[in-house]
Each structure stands twice: as structure tokens, then as C-alpha cells.
CSV table of C-alpha atoms in Angstrom, one decimal:
chain,number,residue,atom,x,y,z
A,14,MET,CA,102.2,118.3,90.3
A,15,LYS,CA,100.8,119.7,87.1
A,16,PHE,CA,99.1,123.0,87.4
A,17,ASP,CA,95.3,122.7,86.8
A,18,PRO,CA,93.9,125.8,85.0
A,19,GLU,CA,90.7,125.4,87.1
A,20,TRP,CA,92.8,126.5,90.0
A,21,LYS,CA,92.9,129.9,88.8
A,22,ALA,CA,89.3,130.4,89.7
A,23,GLU,CA,89.9,128.9,93.1
A,24,VAL,CA,92.7,131.4,93.8
A,25,MET,CA,90.3,134.3,92.6
A,26,ASP,CA,87.9,133.3,95.2
A,27,TYR,CA,90.5,134.5,97.7
A,28,ARG,CA,91.3,137.5,95.6
A,29,PRO,CA,95.0,138.3,96.3
A,30,ARG,CA,96.0,141.9,96.2
A,31,LEU,CA,98.6,141.1,93.4
A,32,SER,CA,98.1,138.4,90.8
A,33,PHE,CA,100.0,135.1,91.5
A,34,TYR,CA,102.4,133.6,89.1
A,35,GLN,CA,101.5,130.0,88.2
A,36,HIS,CA,104.0,128.6,90.8
A,37,GLN,CA,102.7,131.0,93.5
A,38,ALA,CA,99.1,129.9,92.8
A,39,GLN,CA,100.0,126.2,92.9
A,40,ALA,CA,101.9,126.6,96.1
A,41,PHE,CA,99.2,128.7,97.7
A,42,LEU,CA,96.4,126.2,96.9
A,43,GLN,CA,98.6,123.3,98.0
A,44,SER,CA,99.6,124.7,101.3
A,45,ARG,CA,97.1,127.3,102.5
A,46,ASP,CA,95.1,124.7,104.8
A,47,GLU,CA,98.2,122.6,105.9
A,48,GLU,CA,99.4,122.9,109.6
A,49,ALA,CA,103.0,123.0,108.4
A,50,PHE,CA,104.7,123.7,105.0
A,51,ALA,CA,108.1,124.5,103.6
A,52,TYR,CA,108.5,127.1,100.7
A,53,LEU,CA,111.9,126.2,99.3
A,54,CYS,CA,112.2,128.7,96.6
A,55,GLY,CA,114.8,130.8,95.1
A,56,LEU,CA,115.4,134.5,95.6
A,57,GLY,CA,112.7,136.6,93.9
A,58,SER,CA,110.2,133.8,93.7
A,59,GLY,CA,107.6,135.3,95.9
A,60,LYS,CA,108.1,133.3,99.1
A,61,SER,CA,107.1,136.4,101.2
A,62,SER,CA,103.9,136.9,99.2
A,63,LEU,CA,102.9,133.2,99.9
A,64,GLY,CA,103.4,133.8,103.7
A,65,VAL,CA,101.4,136.9,103.8
A,66,ASN,CA,98.6,135.6,101.7
A,67,VAL,CA,98.3,132.2,103.5
A,68,ALA,CA,98.1,134.4,106.7
A,69,GLY,CA,95.2,136.4,104.9
A,70,TRP,CA,93.5,133.2,103.9
A,71,LEU,CA,93.7,131.6,107.4
A,72,PHE,CA,92.3,134.8,108.9
A,73,GLU,CA,89.5,135.1,106.5
A,74,THR,CA,88.6,131.4,107.1
A,75,GLY,CA,88.5,131.8,110.8
A,76,ASN,CA,91.6,129.8,111.6
A,77,ILE,CA,94.0,132.4,113.0
A,78,ASP,CA,94.0,135.8,114.8
A,79,ALA,CA,97.7,136.6,114.2
A,80,CYS,CA,100.8,135.9,112.3
A,81,ALA,CA,104.3,136.0,113.8
A,82,ILE,CA,107.3,136.2,111.5
A,83,ILE,CA,110.8,135.4,112.7
A,84,ALA,CA,113.5,136.8,110.2
A,85,PRO,CA,117.1,138.0,110.2
A,86,ASN,CA,117.7,141.3,111.7
A,87,GLY,CA,116.5,144.2,109.4
A,88,VAL,CA,114.5,141.8,107.3
A,89,HIS,CA,111.9,141.6,110.1
A,90,ARG,CA,111.2,145.2,109.6
A,91,GLN,CA,110.9,144.9,106.0
A,92,TRP,CA,108.0,142.4,106.4
A,93,ILE,CA,106.1,145.1,108.3
A,94,ASN,CA,107.0,148.1,106.1
A,95,GLN,CA,107.0,146.5,102.8
A,96,GLN,CA,105.8,142.9,102.3
A,97,ILE,CA,102.6,143.1,104.3
A,98,PRO,CA,101.4,146.5,102.8
A,99,GLU,CA,102.5,145.2,99.3
A,100,HIS,CA,100.8,141.8,99.4
A,101,LEU,CA,98.0,141.6,101.9
A,102,PRO,CA,94.5,142.4,100.3
A,103,GLU,CA,93.4,145.8,101.3
A,104,ARG,CA,90.0,144.4,102.6
A,105,ILE,CA,91.8,142.6,105.4
A,106,PRO,CA,92.1,144.8,108.5
A,107,ARG,CA,95.5,144.6,110.1
A,108,ILE,CA,97.6,145.6,112.9
A,109,SER,CA,101.3,145.3,112.6
A,110,ALA,CA,104.5,146.0,114.6
A,111,TYR,CA,108.0,144.7,114.7
A,112,TRP,CA,110.2,143.9,117.8
A,113,SER,CA,113.0,146.1,118.9
A,114,ALA,CA,115.0,145.6,121.9
A,115,ASN,CA,115.4,149.3,122.3
A,116,ALA,CA,112.1,150.5,121.0
A,117,ARG,CA,111.4,154.1,120.3
A,118,LYS,CA,108.0,155.8,121.3
A,119,ALA,CA,106.3,155.0,117.9
A,120,GLU,CA,107.6,151.4,117.9
A,121,LYS,CA,106.4,150.8,121.5
A,122,GLU,CA,103.0,152.3,120.5
A,123,ALA,CA,102.7,150.0,117.6
A,124,LEU,CA,103.6,147.0,119.9
A,125,GLU,CA,101.1,148.0,122.4
A,126,ALA,CA,98.4,148.1,119.7
A,127,LEU,CA,98.8,144.4,118.9
A,128,TRP,CA,97.1,143.7,122.3
A,129,GLU,CA,94.2,146.1,121.9
A,130,PRO,CA,90.7,144.4,121.0
A,131,ALA,CA,90.2,144.5,117.4
A,132,ASP,CA,88.7,142.3,114.6
A,133,ALA,CA,92.0,142.6,112.6
A,134,LEU,CA,94.8,140.3,111.6
A,135,ARG,CA,97.7,141.0,113.9
A,136,PHE,CA,101.3,140.8,112.5
A,137,LEU,CA,104.3,140.7,114.8
A,138,ALA,CA,107.9,140.5,113.1
A,139,MET,CA,110.8,139.6,115.3
A,140,ASN,CA,114.6,139.2,114.5
A,141,VAL,CA,115.9,135.7,114.9
A,142,GLU,CA,119.2,136.8,116.6
A,143,GLY,CA,117.3,138.1,119.6
A,144,PHE,CA,116.1,134.6,120.6
A,145,SER,CA,119.4,134.1,122.4
A,146,THR,CA,118.0,136.3,125.2
A,147,ASP,CA,114.9,136.0,127.4
A,148,LYS,CA,112.9,139.2,126.7
A,149,PRO,CA,111.9,138.4,122.9
A,150,LYS,CA,111.5,134.8,123.9
A,151,ASP,CA,108.9,135.8,126.7
A,152,TYR,CA,107.2,138.3,124.5
A,153,LEU,CA,106.7,135.7,121.7
A,154,ARG,CA,105.4,133.1,124.1
A,155,LYS,CA,102.9,135.6,125.5
A,156,PHE,CA,101.8,136.3,121.9
A,157,LEU,CA,101.4,132.7,120.9
A,158,ASP,CA,99.5,132.0,124.3
A,159,THR,CA,97.1,134.9,123.4
A,160,PHE,CA,96.4,134.4,119.8
A,161,ARG,CA,95.8,131.5,117.3
A,162,THR,CA,99.0,132.1,115.3
A,163,LEU,CA,100.5,131.4,111.9
A,164,LEU,CA,104.3,131.2,112.8
A,165,ILE,CA,106.7,131.9,109.8
A,166,ILE,CA,110.5,131.5,109.9
A,167,ASP,CA,112.0,133.5,107.0
A,168,GLU,CA,115.5,132.3,106.1
A,169,SER,CA,114.9,129.1,108.1
A,170,THR,CA,118.5,128.1,107.9
A,171,ARG,CA,119.0,130.5,110.7
A,172,ILE,CA,117.6,127.6,112.8
A,173,ALA,CA,119.5,124.8,111.0
A,174,THR,CA,121.9,124.1,114.0
A,175,PRO,CA,120.2,121.8,116.3
A,176,GLY,CA,122.3,122.5,119.3
A,177,ALA,CA,122.0,126.3,119.1
A,178,LYS,CA,120.1,128.1,121.8
A,179,ARG,CA,118.0,130.1,119.5
A,180,THR,CA,117.0,126.8,117.6
A,181,LYS,CA,116.0,125.2,120.8
A,182,VAL,CA,114.0,128.1,122.0
A,183,ILE,CA,112.2,128.6,118.7
A,184,LEU,CA,111.4,124.8,118.2
A,185,ASN,CA,110.0,124.9,121.8
A,186,LEU,CA,107.8,127.9,121.1
A,187,SER,CA,106.7,126.6,117.8
A,188,LYS,CA,104.6,123.9,119.6
A,189,LYS,CA,102.1,126.7,120.6
A,190,ALA,CA,101.5,127.7,116.9
A,191,PRO,CA,98.7,125.8,115.2
A,192,TYR,CA,100.2,126.8,111.8
A,193,ARG,CA,103.8,126.9,110.8
A,194,ARG,CA,105.8,127.7,107.6
A,195,ILE,CA,109.5,127.9,106.7
A,196,LEU,CA,110.8,130.0,103.9
A,197,THR,CA,114.3,129.6,102.4
A,198,GLY,CA,115.9,129.3,99.0
A,199,GLN,CA,119.0,127.2,100.2
A,200,PRO,CA,117.7,124.6,102.9
A,201,ILE,CA,120.9,122.7,103.1
A,202,PRO,CA,123.9,125.0,102.8
A,203,ASN,CA,126.2,122.6,104.8
A,204,GLY,CA,124.7,119.2,104.0
A,205,PRO,CA,121.5,117.2,104.6
A,206,LEU,CA,121.7,117.4,108.4
A,207,ASN,CA,120.6,121.1,108.0
A,208,PHE,CA,117.1,119.8,107.2
A,209,TYR,CA,116.6,118.4,110.6
A,210,SER,CA,115.6,121.4,112.8
A,211,GLN,CA,113.8,123.1,109.9
A,212,TYR,CA,111.6,120.2,109.4
A,213,LYS,CA,111.1,119.5,113.1
A,214,PHE,CA,109.8,123.1,113.2
């Protein structure tokens, strides 16, 4: 698809916090209203920015109340501490927390704040490795049952094995999310069959 210069004005109607590169603007406009979309982009190409800004767009257009991100352990905290503060426009109120199996007091308080009444976009980030156990699975299910959610899988090859327990759990839970995105730079590290679960999501 060729980039239409007129799209620049359309992007500015949303007013991202940081200016998009041309490829980001094109991906944002092409994907922002879709129920499901894959951002298959290399390292440093701005996939996280797209995820954050699509969440902002869907919130401002009244389509979602929340965004849940499933990412590798440690990366899930970066979404809350770095990516969202850096990329979400300041005008959008937000409540954000990351999942921790052994949450400290401040982490528990942040998680509890997600459930308080507020006109704000709620962000929950969880580590993909935890979905082999019941507690995070049950927590995310409750979150998806409570809020209209954009569900993002960062490094989506982590669910590329169809028979893996966490893949089955995440695919089942994804049915509860009205909007879904996958982000990865290398979607088929071990061959074309790696696409199956990612695209099923």
C-alpha cells in the first residue's frame, strides 16, 4: 500500500504524543479500527508505540475501557514503566499495573486501582510464562469479563506452539477480547506452522 500524504492530517486528528514515522502512520490508520491485526515489524520499528496508540484511539472512540498486554517476563513491566508513559498522549487518563505472582505492597495497590470506578483507560501487563498456572489465567479472565479490552501479545511467537498449555489458555481467553493484536519481528522462527496459533489468536 502506498502512503497517502493526506493521511498525515488524519493521524493528526488523533494527535499522538510523539510523531509517527511514515510506516507507523500507515500501520496505525490501516489497523486502528480492525478487530484483529498483526504488527510484524523488526526490532526498533515502533511496534509498542502502535499498540499503545491504538489502545488510545479505541478508548477515545468509545470502543474499549482497557488494554491487557501479555509479554515475556520483565518486558511486561517495561510496558507499564516505559512504553505507556512514553507513547500514550497525556490527555488520556490512565490507570496501569503489571502482574506479579509475589506482588509487593505498591504492586498490589496498583493492581487494586484497576478495579476502582474511573473514566480512564486501564492497562494491565502480564508475563506470558505465568499462564501455565491458574492464578494469572483467572485474573485475566476476570479482567476480560469486566472490561471491553484490547488484548495485545508482545513477542507473539511465545504462543506459536499449538499444543503448549499457555497457548491453549491464551487462545481460549482471547475469545473474550473484542480487539486483538500480535507484535513480533520474527513470526516464523521454526517454519510456517509457527503462524497457526498466532493467527488463530
